[in-house]
Amino acid sequence: NAGVTQTPKFQVLKTGQSMTLQCAQDMNHNSMYWYRQDPGMGLRLIYYSASEGTTDKGEVPNGYNVSRLNKREFSLRLESAAPSQTSVYFCASTRTGGNYEQYFGPGTRLTVT
Amino acid sequence: AQSVTQLDSQVPVFEEAPVELRCNYSSSVSVYLFWYVQYPNQGLQLLLKYLSGSTLVESINGFEAEFNKSQTSFHLRKPSVHISDTAEYFCAVSEGTGANNLFFGTGTRLTVIP
């Protein structure tokens, strides 16, 4: 099993450009998540998807959109990138049920200039 | 929503010395508790978890954490650290409802000094 995979690993964007971060998991998990990690702030939840076909806002959703394409894939889109979106983005997944840990991808390091 | 506090942002410690990384959470409802570790330029890996039962949980590499319900704490300890333990450690809490969202602390960077 590959676990949770993310593409790309690194990306540099100019202000105003758009891009989509891809995430896929092969563990048959129902729930998937997008986080951003900034120094001194830990991980903050951007969006999550409790099951295929549903998505919900997390703590910091402004400037982002998501798509739960199918059970395996959950993408994050920046429509008009801003320097404040410079961050490391992590995708995670878990089984539904309440007592299962989340499994994380390796992250995407995004710089917006 | 839960609030998770990791008071120490950085903890330097000499090799083979003991260490404690502190974690407190806000809610008194039933929770599931996790410690994750992040090595440089990597994603997060689960270190250990408390779901129910014994309040002392252990990892395979010598870390342990104790769930203290009255103090709403889940401190991480290791009696003797190694250079390889240098990493960032995150405490996380789940209420086990809905989408099983995790609430993270801001992290503690552990640096082991030779």
JSON list of C-alpha atoms in Angstrom, two decimals:
[
{"chain": "A", "resi": 1, "resn": "ASN", "atom": "CA", "xyz": [0.00, 0.00, 0.00]},
{"chain": "A", "resi": 2, "resn": "ALA", "atom": "CA", "xyz": [1.22, 3.49, -0.86]},
{"chain": "A", "resi": 3, "resn": "GLY", "atom": "CA", "xyz": [-0.89, 5.05, 1.91]},
{"chain": "A", "resi": 4, "resn": "VAL", "atom": "CA", "xyz": [-1.60, 8.72, 1.28]},
{"chain": "A", "resi": 5, "resn": "THR", "atom": "CA", "xyz": [0.10, 10.31, -1.71]},
{"chain": "A", "resi": 6, "resn": "GLN", "atom": "CA", "xyz": [0.26, 13.99, -2.64]},
{"chain": "A", "resi": 7, "resn": "THR", "atom": "CA", "xyz": [1.33, 15.81, -5.77]},
{"chain": "A", "resi": 8, "resn": "PRO", "atom": "CA", "xyz": [3.23, 17.97, -6.37]},
{"chain": "A", "resi": 9, "resn": "LYS", "atom": "CA", "xyz": [5.90, 17.95, -3.65]},
{"chain": "A", "resi": 10, "resn": "PHE", "atom": "CA", "xyz": [6.93, 21.55, -4.32]},
{"chain": "A", "resi": 11, "resn": "GLN", "atom": "CA", "xyz": [5.30, 24.43, -6.16]},
{"chain": "A", "resi": 12, "resn": "VAL", "atom": "CA", "xyz": [6.05, 28.11, -6.68]},
{"chain": "A", "resi": 13, "resn": "LEU", "atom": "CA", "xyz": [3.20, 30.35, -7.82]},
{"chain": "A", "resi": 14, "resn": "LYS", "atom": "CA", "xyz": [2.89, 34.01, -8.61]},
{"chain": "A", "resi": 15, "resn": "THR", "atom": "CA", "xyz": [0.17, 36.01, -6.87]},
{"chain": "A", "resi": 16, "resn": "GLY", "atom": "CA", "xyz": [-3.12, 35.51, -8.68]},
{"chain": "A", "resi": 17, "resn": "GLN", "atom": "CA", "xyz": [-2.26, 32.19, -10.28]},
{"chain": "A", "resi": 18, "resn": "SER", "atom": "CA", "xyz": [-4.36, 29.11, -9.63]},
{"chain": "A", "resi": 19, "resn": "MET", "atom": "CA", "xyz": [-3.44, 25.51, -8.97]},
{"chain": "A", "resi": 20, "resn": "THR", "atom": "CA", "xyz": [-4.81, 22.23, -7.67]},
{"chain": "A", "resi": 21, "resn": "LEU", "atom": "CA", "xyz": [-3.12, 20.03, -5.09]},
{"chain": "A", "resi": 22, "resn": "GLN", "atom": "CA", "xyz": [-3.90, 16.36, -5.54]},
{"chain": "A", "resi": 23, "resn": "CYS", "atom": "CA", "xyz": [-4.31, 13.75, -2.81]},
{"chain": "A", "resi": 24, "resn": "ALA", "atom": "CA", "xyz": [-5.11, 10.06, -3.05]},
{"chain": "A", "resi": 25, "resn": "GLN", "atom": "CA", "xyz": [-5.33, 7.23, -0.52]},
{"chain": "A", "resi": 26, "resn": "ASP", "atom": "CA", "xyz": [-5.47, 3.49, -1.09]},
{"chain": "A", "resi": 27, "resn": "MET", "atom": "CA", "xyz": [-6.63, 2.42, 2.38]},
{"chain": "A", "resi": 28, "resn": "ASN", "atom": "CA", "xyz": [-10.38, 2.51, 1.63]},
{"chain": "A", "resi": 29, "resn": "HIS", "atom": "CA", "xyz": [-10.84, 5.33, 4.15]},
{"chain": "A", "resi": 30, "resn": "ASN", "atom": "CA", "xyz": [-14.08, 7.27, 4.22]},
{"chain": "A", "resi": 31, "resn": "SER", "atom": "CA", "xyz": [-12.82, 10.54, 5.67]},
{"chain": "A", "resi": 32, "resn": "MET", "atom": "CA", "xyz": [-10.20, 12.82, 4.13]},
{"chain": "A", "resi": 33, "resn": "TYR", "atom": "CA", "xyz": [-8.73, 16.14, 5.23]},
{"chain": "A", "resi": 34, "resn": "TRP", "atom": "CA", "xyz": [-6.64, 19.06, 4.06]},
{"chain": "A", "resi": 35, "resn": "TYR", "atom": "CA", "xyz": [-4.41, 20.92, 6.54]},
{"chain": "A", "resi": 36, "resn": "ARG", "atom": "CA", "xyz": [-1.94, 23.72, 6.29]},
{"chain": "A", "resi": 37, "resn": "GLN", "atom": "CA", "xyz": [1.12, 23.91, 8.53]},
{"chain": "A", "resi": 38, "resn": "ASP", "atom": "CA", "xyz": [2.72, 27.24, 9.39]},
{"chain": "A", "resi": 39, "resn": "PRO", "atom": "CA", "xyz": [5.57, 27.87, 11.84]},
{"chain": "A", "resi": 40, "resn": "GLY", "atom": "CA", "xyz": [4.34, 28.21, 15.41]},
{"chain": "A", "resi": 41, "resn": "MET", "atom": "CA", "xyz": [0.74, 27.48, 14.48]},
{"chain": "A", "resi": 42, "resn": "GLY", "atom": "CA", "xyz": [0.62, 23.72, 14.26]},
{"chain": "A", "resi": 43, "resn": "LEU", "atom": "CA", "xyz": [-1.76, 22.18, 11.74]},
{"chain": "A", "resi": 44, "resn": "ARG", "atom": "CA", "xyz": [-4.97, 23.96, 10.87]},
{"chain": "A", "resi": 45, "resn": "LEU", "atom": "CA", "xyz": [-7.83, 22.24, 9.11]},
{"chain": "A", "resi": 46, "resn": "ILE", "atom": "CA", "xyz": [-8.83, 23.80, 5.79]},
{"chain": "A", "resi": 47, "resn": "TYR", "atom": "CA", "xyz": [-11.55, 21.43, 4.57]},
{"chain": "A", "resi": 48, "resn": "TYR", "atom": "CA", "xyz": [-12.61, 17.90, 5.24]},
{"chain": "A", "resi": 49, "resn": "SER", "atom": "CA", "xyz": [-14.78, 15.25, 3.64]},
{"chain": "A", "resi": 50, "resn": "ALA", "atom": "CA", "xyz": [-16.53, 12.79, 5.92]},
{"chain": "A", "resi": 51, "resn": "SER", "atom": "CA", "xyz": [-17.54, 10.57, 3.02]},
{"chain": "A", "resi": 52, "resn": "GLU", "atom": "CA", "xyz": [-17.62, 10.49, -0.74]},
{"chain": "A", "resi": 53, "resn": "GLY", "atom": "CA", "xyz": [-19.85, 13.29, -2.02]},
{"chain": "A", "resi": 54, "resn": "THR", "atom": "CA", "xyz": [-19.64, 15.50, 1.07]},
{"chain": "A", "resi": 55, "resn": "THR", "atom": "CA", "xyz": [-17.26, 18.31, 1.99]},
{"chain": "A", "resi": 56, "resn": "ASP", "atom": "CA", "xyz": [-17.22, 20.76, 4.90]},
{"chain": "A", "resi": 57, "resn": "LYS", "atom": "CA", "xyz": [-15.26, 23.81, 5.93]},
{"chain": "A", "resi": 58, "resn": "GLY", "atom": "CA", "xyz": [-12.64, 23.60, 8.60]},
{"chain": "A", "resi": 59, "resn": "GLU", "atom": "CA", "xyz": [-10.93, 26.33, 10.57]},
{"chain": "A", "resi": 60, "resn": "VAL", "atom": "CA", "xyz": [-9.33, 28.24, 7.66]},
{"chain": "A", "resi": 61, "resn": "PRO", "atom": "CA", "xyz": [-11.30, 27.67, 4.43]},
{"chain": "A", "resi": 62, "resn": "ASN", "atom": "CA", "xyz": [-11.09, 31.14, 2.88]},
{"chain": "A", "resi": 63, "resn": "GLY", "atom": "CA", "xyz": [-9.32, 31.19, -0.48]},
{"chain": "A", "resi": 64, "resn": "TYR", "atom": "CA", "xyz": [-9.64, 27.44, -1.03]},
{"chain": "A", "resi": 65, "resn": "ASN", "atom": "CA", "xyz": [-12.04, 25.00, -2.66]},
{"chain": "A", "resi": 66, "resn": "VAL", "atom": "CA", "xyz": [-12.09, 21.23, -2.54]},
{"chain": "A", "resi": 67, "resn": "SER", "atom": "CA", "xyz": [-13.46, 18.33, -4.55]},
{"chain": "A", "resi": 68, "resn": "ARG", "atom": "CA", "xyz": [-14.00, 14.80, -3.33]},
{"chain": "A", "resi": 69, "resn": "LEU", "atom": "CA", "xyz": [-13.67, 13.20, -6.73]},
{"chain": "A", "resi": 70, "resn": "ASN", "atom": "CA", "xyz": [-14.32, 9.67, -5.49]},
{"chain": "A", "resi": 71, "resn": "LYS", "atom": "CA", "xyz": [-13.57, 7.66, -2.38]},
{"chain": "A", "resi": 72, "resn": "ARG", "atom": "CA", "xyz": [-9.83, 7.69, -3.09]},
{"chain": "A", "resi": 73, "resn": "GLU", "atom": "CA", "xyz": [-9.18, 11.27, -4.17]},
{"chain": "A", "resi": 74, "resn": "PHE", "atom": "CA", "xyz": [-9.57, 14.64, -2.50]},
{"chain": "A", "resi": 75, "resn": "SER", "atom": "CA", "xyz": [-8.19, 17.73, -4.23]},
{"chain": "A", "resi": 76, "resn": "LEU", "atom": "CA", "xyz": [-7.54, 21.24, -2.94]},
{"chain": "A", "resi": 77, "resn": "ARG", "atom": "CA", "xyz": [-7.76, 24.22, -5.30]},
{"chain": "A", "resi": 78, "resn": "LEU", "atom": "CA", "xyz": [-6.38, 27.71, -4.91]},
{"chain": "A", "resi": 79, "resn": "GLU", "atom": "CA", "xyz": [-8.30, 29.90, -7.37]},
{"chain": "A", "resi": 80, "resn": "SER", "atom": "CA", "xyz": [-6.20, 33.05, -6.95]},
{"chain": "A", "resi": 81, "resn": "ALA", "atom": "CA", "xyz": [-3.09, 32.45, -4.89]},
{"chain": "A", "resi": 82, "resn": "ALA", "atom": "CA", "xyz": [-1.95, 35.00, -2.33]},
{"chain": "A", "resi": 83, "resn": "PRO", "atom": "CA", "xyz": [1.36, 35.27, -0.42]},
{"chain": "A", "resi": 84, "resn": "SER", "atom": "CA", "xyz": [-0.56, 34.42, 2.78]},
{"chain": "A", "resi": 85, "resn": "GLN", "atom": "CA", "xyz": [-1.15, 30.97, 1.31]},
{"chain": "A", "resi": 86, "resn": "THR", "atom": "CA", "xyz": [2.55, 30.18, 1.38]},
{"chain": "A", "resi": 87, "resn": "SER", "atom": "CA", "xyz": [2.60, 27.10, 3.56]},
{"chain": "A", "resi": 88, "resn": "VAL", "atom": "CA", "xyz": [3.08, 23.35, 3.71]},
{"chain": "A", "resi": 89, "resn": "TYR", "atom": "CA", "xyz": [-0.11, 21.49, 2.87]},
{"chain": "A", "resi": 90, "resn": "PHE", "atom": "CA", "xyz": [-0.89, 18.03, 4.20]},
{"chain": "A", "resi": 91, "resn": "CYS", "atom": "CA", "xyz": [-3.60, 15.64, 3.18]},
{"chain": "A", "resi": 92, "resn": "ALA", "atom": "CA", "xyz": [-4.80, 12.98, 5.63]},
{"chain": "A", "resi": 93, "resn": "SER", "atom": "CA", "xyz": [-7.34, 10.19, 5.75]},
{"chain": "A", "resi": 94, "resn": "THR", "atom": "CA", "xyz": [-8.98, 7.96, 8.32]},
{"chain": "A", "resi": 95, "resn": "ARG", "atom": "CA", "xyz": [-11.66, 5.38, 8.85]},
{"chain": "A", "resi": 96, "resn": "THR", "atom": "CA", "xyz": [-14.98, 6.59, 10.15]},
{"chain": "A", "resi": 97, "resn": "GLY", "atom": "CA", "xyz": [-15.81, 5.58, 13.67]},
{"chain": "A", "resi": 98, "resn": "GLY", "atom": "CA", "xyz": [-14.18, 8.00, 16.02]},
{"chain": "A", "resi": 99, "resn": "ASN", "atom": "CA", "xyz": [-11.26, 6.08, 17.41]},
{"chain": "A", "resi": 100, "resn": "TYR", "atom": "CA", "xyz": [-8.95, 5.77, 14.46]},
{"chain": "A", "resi": 101, "resn": "GLU", "atom": "CA", "xyz": [-5.84, 7.79, 13.84]},
{"chain": "A", "resi": 102, "resn": "GLN", "atom": "CA", "xyz": [-5.36, 9.91, 10.75]},
{"chain": "A", "resi": 103, "resn": "TYR", "atom": "CA", "xyz": [-2.73, 8.93, 8.19]},
{"chain": "A", "resi": 104, "resn": "PHE", "atom": "CA", "xyz": [-0.81, 11.77, 6.58]},
{"chain": "A", "resi": 105, "resn": "GLY", "atom": "CA", "xyz": [0.72, 12.32, 3.19]},
{"chain": "A", "resi": 106, "resn": "PRO", "atom": "CA", "xyz": [4.26, 13.68, 2.73]},
{"chain": "A", "resi": 107, "resn": "GLY", "atom": "CA", "xyz": [3.10, 17.25, 2.14]},
{"chain": "A", "resi": 108, "resn": "THR", "atom": "CA", "xyz": [3.26, 19.90, -0.58]},
{"chain": "A", "resi": 109, "resn": "ARG", "atom": "CA", "xyz": [5.48, 22.91, 0.02]},
{"chain": "A", "resi": 110, "resn": "LEU", "atom": "CA", "xyz": [3.86, 25.90, -1.69]},
{"chain": "A", "resi": 111, "resn": "THR", "atom": "CA", "xyz": [5.44, 29.31, -2.10]},
{"chain": "A", "resi": 112, "resn": "VAL", "atom": "CA", "xyz": [3.44, 32.24, -3.46]},
{"chain": "A", "resi": 113, "resn": "THR", "atom": "CA", "xyz": [5.51, 35.23, -4.57]},
{"chain": "B", "resi": 1, "resn": "ALA", "atom": "CA", "xyz": [-14.28, 23.08, 19.51]},
{"chain": "B", "resi": 2, "resn": "GLN", "atom": "CA", "xyz": [-11.36, 21.64, 21.34]},
{"chain": "B", "resi": 3, "resn": "SER", "atom": "CA", "xyz": [-8.34, 23.70, 22.28]},
{"chain": "B", "resi": 4, "resn": "VAL", "atom": "CA", "xyz": [-4.99, 21.95, 22.62]},
{"chain": "B", "resi": 5, "resn": "THR", "atom": "CA", "xyz": [-2.08, 23.64, 24.37]},
{"chain": "B", "resi": 6, "resn": "GLN", "atom": "CA", "xyz": [1.54, 22.68, 24.07]},
{"chain": "B", "resi": 7, "resn": "LEU", "atom": "CA", "xyz": [3.23, 25.22, 26.29]},
{"chain": "B", "resi": 8, "resn": "ASP", "atom": "CA", "xyz": [6.81, 24.49, 25.25]},
{"chain": "B", "resi": 9, "resn": "SER", "atom": "CA", "xyz": [7.57, 25.43, 21.67]},
{"chain": "B", "resi": 10, "resn": "GLN", "atom": "CA", "xyz": [11.18, 24.24, 21.92]},
{"chain": "B", "resi": 11, "resn": "VAL", "atom": "CA", "xyz": [12.81, 21.74, 24.26]},
{"chain": "B", "resi": 12, "resn": "PRO", "atom": "CA", "xyz": [16.58, 21.19, 24.10]},
{"chain": "B", "resi": 13, "resn": "VAL", "atom": "CA", "xyz": [17.84, 18.19, 26.03]},
{"chain": "B", "resi": 14, "resn": "PHE", "atom": "CA", "xyz": [21.12, 16.32, 26.25]},
{"chain": "B", "resi": 15, "resn": "GLU", "atom": "CA", "xyz": [21.39, 12.83, 24.87]},
{"chain": "B", "resi": 16, "resn": "GLU", "atom": "CA", "xyz": [20.44, 10.11, 27.37]},
{"chain": "B", "resi": 17, "resn": "ALA", "atom": "CA", "xyz": [18.61, 12.62, 29.58]},
{"chain": "B", "resi": 18, "resn": "PRO", "atom": "CA", "xyz": [14.88, 12.30, 30.32]},
{"chain": "B", "resi": 19, "resn": "VAL", "atom": "CA", "xyz": [12.32, 14.53, 28.64]},
{"chain": "B", "resi": 20, "resn": "GLU", "atom": "CA", "xyz": [8.69, 15.49, 29.12]},
{"chain": "B", "resi": 21, "resn": "LEU", "atom": "CA", "xyz": [6.63, 17.28, 26.50]},
{"chain": "B", "resi": 22, "resn": "ARG", "atom": "CA", "xyz": [3.45, 18.76, 27.91]},
{"chain": "B", "resi": 23, "resn": "CYS", "atom": "CA", "xyz": [-0.02, 18.72, 26.39]},
{"chain": "B", "resi": 24, "resn": "ASN", "atom": "CA", "xyz": [-3.29, 19.99, 27.82]},
{"chain": "B", "resi": 25, "resn": "TYR", "atom": "CA", "xyz": [-6.68, 20.04, 26.17]},
{"chain": "B", "resi": 26, "resn": "SER", "atom": "CA", "xyz": [-9.81, 21.97, 26.93]},
{"chain": "B", "resi": 27, "resn": "SER", "atom": "CA", "xyz": [-12.83, 19.68, 26.87]},
{"chain": "B", "resi": 28, "resn": "SER", "atom": "CA", "xyz": [-14.13, 17.45, 29.62]},
{"chain": "B", "resi": 29, "resn": "VAL", "atom": "CA", "xyz": [-16.12, 15.25, 27.24]},
{"chain": "B", "resi": 30, "resn": "SER", "atom": "CA", "xyz": [-14.78, 11.88, 26.24]},
{"chain": "B", "resi": 31, "resn": "VAL", "atom": "CA", "xyz": [-11.84, 12.31, 23.93]},
{"chain": "B", "resi": 32, "resn": "TYR", "atom": "CA", "xyz": [-9.28, 10.30, 22.02]},
{"chain": "B", "resi": 33, "resn": "LEU", "atom": "CA", "xyz": [-5.71, 11.52, 22.35]},
{"chain": "B", "resi": 34, "resn": "PHE", "atom": "CA", "xyz": [-2.76, 11.24, 20.02]},
{"chain": "B", "resi": 35, "resn": "TRP", "atom": "CA", "xyz": [0.88, 12.19, 19.76]},
{"chain": "B", "resi": 36, "resn": "TYR", "atom": "CA", "xyz": [2.31, 12.57, 16.29]},
{"chain": "B", "resi": 37, "resn": "VAL", "atom": "CA", "xyz": [5.97, 13.03, 15.35]},
{"chain": "B", "resi": 38, "resn": "GLN", "atom": "CA", "xyz": [7.29, 14.93, 12.36]},
{"chain": "B", "resi": 39, "resn": "TYR", "atom": "CA", "xyz": [10.88, 14.43, 11.24]},
{"chain": "B", "resi": 40, "resn": "PRO", "atom": "CA", "xyz": [12.42, 17.16, 9.07]},
{"chain": "B", "resi": 41, "resn": "ASN", "atom": "CA", "xyz": [10.80, 17.52, 5.66]},
{"chain": "B", "resi": 42, "resn": "GLN", "atom": "CA", "xyz": [8.40, 14.66, 6.27]},
{"chain": "B", "resi": 43, "resn": "GLY", "atom": "CA", "xyz": [4.73, 14.18, 7.03]},
{"chain": "B", "resi": 44, "resn": "LEU", "atom": "CA", "xyz": [3.30, 13.35, 10.43]},
{"chain": "B", "resi": 45, "resn": "GLN", "atom": "CA", "xyz": [3.54, 9.84, 11.83]},
{"chain": "B", "resi": 46, "resn": "LEU", "atom": "CA", "xyz": [1.51, 8.49, 14.71]},
{"chain": "B", "resi": 47, "resn": "LEU", "atom": "CA", "xyz": [3.68, 7.96, 17.80]},
{"chain": "B", "resi": 48, "resn": "LEU", "atom": "CA", "xyz": [1.06, 6.69, 20.24]},
{"chain": "B", "resi": 49, "resn": "LYS", "atom": "CA", "xyz": [-2.62, 7.03, 21.08]},
{"chain": "B", "resi": 50, "resn": "TYR", "atom": "CA", "xyz": [-5.04, 6.77, 23.96]},
{"chain": "B", "resi": 51, "resn": "LEU", "atom": "CA", "xyz": [-8.48, 5.46, 23.10]},
{"chain": "B", "resi": 52, "resn": "SER", "atom": "CA", "xyz": [-9.67, 3.80, 26.32]},
{"chain": "B", "resi": 53, "resn": "GLY", "atom": "CA", "xyz": [-8.51, 1.45, 29.07]},
{"chain": "B", "resi": 54, "resn": "SER", "atom": "CA", "xyz": [-5.11, 1.87, 30.70]},
{"chain": "B", "resi": 55, "resn": "THR", "atom": "CA", "xyz": [-4.21, 5.52, 31.08]},
{"chain": "B", "resi": 56, "resn": "LEU", "atom": "CA", "xyz": [-0.54, 4.83, 30.34]},
{"chain": "B", "resi": 57, "resn": "VAL", "atom": "CA", "xyz": [0.25, 4.14, 26.69]},
{"chain": "B", "resi": 58, "resn": "GLU", "atom": "CA", "xyz": [3.59, 3.32, 25.15]},
{"chain": "B", "resi": 59, "resn": "SER", "atom": "CA", "xyz": [5.24, 3.53, 21.76]},
{"chain": "B", "resi": 60, "resn": "ILE", "atom": "CA", "xyz": [7.65, 1.03, 20.26]},
{"chain": "B", "resi": 61, "resn": "ASN", "atom": "CA", "xyz": [10.61, 3.42, 20.56]},
{"chain": "B", "resi": 62, "resn": "GLY", "atom": "CA", "xyz": [10.43, 4.06, 24.29]},
{"chain": "B", "resi": 63, "resn": "PHE", "atom": "CA", "xyz": [8.05, 7.01, 24.54]},
{"chain": "B", "resi": 64, "resn": "GLU", "atom": "CA", "xyz": [5.07, 6.88, 26.87]},
{"chain": "B", "resi": 65, "resn": "ALA", "atom": "CA", "xyz": [2.15, 9.18, 27.63]},
{"chain": "B", "resi": 66, "resn": "GLU", "atom": "CA", "xyz": [-0.29, 9.24, 30.48]},
{"chain": "B", "resi": 67, "resn": "PHE", "atom": "CA", "xyz": [-3.91, 10.33, 30.17]},
{"chain": "B", "resi": 68, "resn": "ASN", "atom": "CA", "xyz": [-4.96, 12.37, 33.17]},
{"chain": "B", "resi": 69, "resn": "LYS", "atom": "CA", "xyz": [-8.68, 13.12, 32.95]},
{"chain": "B", "resi": 70, "resn": "SER", "atom": "CA", "xyz": [-8.87, 15.37, 36.00]},
{"chain": "B", "resi": 71, "resn": "GLN", "atom": "CA", "xyz": [-6.06, 17.58, 34.71]},
{"chain": "B", "resi": 72, "resn": "THR", "atom": "CA", "xyz": [-7.08, 17.21, 31.03]},
{"chain": "B", "resi": 73, "resn": "SER", "atom": "CA", "xyz": [-3.49, 16.40, 30.18]},
{"chain": "B", "resi": 74, "resn": "PHE", "atom": "CA", "xyz": [-1.64, 13.91, 28.00]},
{"chain": "B", "resi": 75, "resn": "HIS", "atom": "CA", "xyz": [2.07, 14.54, 28.60]},
{"chain": "B", "resi": 76, "resn": "LEU", "atom": "CA", "xyz": [4.68, 12.66, 26.59]},
{"chain": "B", "resi": 77, "resn": "ARG", "atom": "CA", "xyz": [7.77, 11.30, 28.31]},
{"chain": "B", "resi": 78, "resn": "LYS", "atom": "CA", "xyz": [10.90, 9.37, 27.54]},
{"chain": "B", "resi": 79, "resn": "PRO", "atom": "CA", "xyz": [13.41, 8.33, 30.21]},
{"chain": "B", "resi": 80, "resn": "SER", "atom": "CA", "xyz": [16.47, 8.53, 27.94]},
{"chain": "B", "resi": 81, "resn": "VAL", "atom": "CA", "xyz": [16.48, 10.35, 24.60]},
{"chain": "B", "resi": 82, "resn": "HIS", "atom": "CA", "xyz": [18.58, 9.61, 21.53]},
{"chain": "B", "resi": 83, "resn": "ILE", "atom": "CA", "xyz": [19.85, 11.88, 18.79]},
{"chain": "B", "resi": 84, "resn": "SER", "atom": "CA", "xyz": [17.33, 10.26, 16.47]},
{"chain": "B", "resi": 85, "resn": "ASP", "atom": "CA", "xyz": [14.47, 11.60, 18.62]},
{"chain": "B", "resi": 86, "resn": "THR", "atom": "CA", "xyz": [15.15, 15.11, 17.33]},
{"chain": "B", "resi": 87, "resn": "ALA", "atom": "CA", "xyz": [11.87, 16.09, 15.66]},
{"chain": "B", "resi": 88, "resn": "GLU", "atom": "CA", "xyz": [8.70, 18.09, 16.14]},
{"chain": "B", "resi": 89, "resn": "TYR", "atom": "CA", "xyz": [6.01, 16.53, 18.27]},
{"chain": "B", "resi": 90, "resn": "PHE", "atom": "CA", "xyz": [2.31, 17.34, 17.99]},
{"chain": "B", "resi": 91, "resn": "CYS", "atom": "CA", "xyz": [-0.42, 16.54, 20.47]},
{"chain": "B", "resi": 92, "resn": "ALA", "atom": "CA", "xyz": [-3.89, 16.05, 18.96]},
{"chain": "B", "resi": 93, "resn": "VAL", "atom": "CA", "xyz": [-7.37, 15.47, 20.30]},
{"chain": "B", "resi": 94, "resn": "SER", "atom": "CA", "xyz": [-10.48, 14.00, 18.74]},
{"chain": "B", "resi": 95, "resn": "GLU", "atom": "CA", "xyz": [-13.97, 13.97, 20.19]},
{"chain": "B", "resi": 96, "resn": "GLY", "atom": "CA", "xyz": [-14.73, 10.93, 18.08]},
{"chain": "B", "resi": 97, "resn": "THR", "atom": "CA", "xyz": [-17.83, 12.38, 16.52]},
{"chain": "B", "resi": 98, "resn": "GLY", "atom": "CA", "xyz": [-18.85, 13.16, 12.99]},
{"chain": "B", "resi": 99, "resn": "ALA", "atom": "CA", "xyz": [-15.88, 13.19, 10.66]},
{"chain": "B", "resi": 100, "resn": "ASN", "atom": "CA", "xyz": [-13.43, 12.41, 13.45]},
{"chain": "B", "resi": 101, "resn": "ASN", "atom": "CA", "xyz": [-11.74, 15.77, 13.16]},
{"chain": "B", "resi": 102, "resn": "LEU", "atom": "CA", "xyz": [-8.46, 16.23, 14.98]},
{"chain": "B", "resi": 103, "resn": "PHE", "atom": "CA", "xyz": [-7.52, 19.36, 16.88]},
{"chain": "B", "resi": 104, "resn": "PHE", "atom": "CA", "xyz": [-3.76, 19.93, 17.00]},
{"chain": "B", "resi": 105, "resn": "GLY", "atom": "CA", "xyz": [-1.48, 21.76, 19.38]},
{"chain": "B", "resi": 106, "resn": "THR", "atom": "CA", "xyz": [1.11, 24.13, 17.99]},
{"chain": "B", "resi": 107, "resn": "GLY", "atom": "CA", "xyz": [3.91, 21.60, 18.35]},
{"chain": "B", "resi": 108, "resn": "THR", "atom": "CA", "xyz": [7.08, 21.17, 20.41]},
{"chain": "B", "resi": 109, "resn": "ARG", "atom": "CA", "xyz": [10.43, 21.00, 18.71]},
{"chain": "B", "resi": 110, "resn": "LEU", "atom": "CA", "xyz": [12.62, 18.53, 20.58]},
{"chain": "B", "resi": 111, "resn": "THR", "atom": "CA", "xyz": [16.35, 18.96, 19.96]},
{"chain": "B", "resi": 112, "resn": "VAL", "atom": "CA", "xyz": [18.65, 16.31, 21.38]},
{"chain": "B", "resi": 113, "resn": "ILE", "atom": "CA", "xyz": [22.14, 17.64, 22.03]},
{"chain": "B", "resi": 114, "resn": "PRO", "atom": "CA", "xyz": [25.09, 15.20, 21.77]}
]
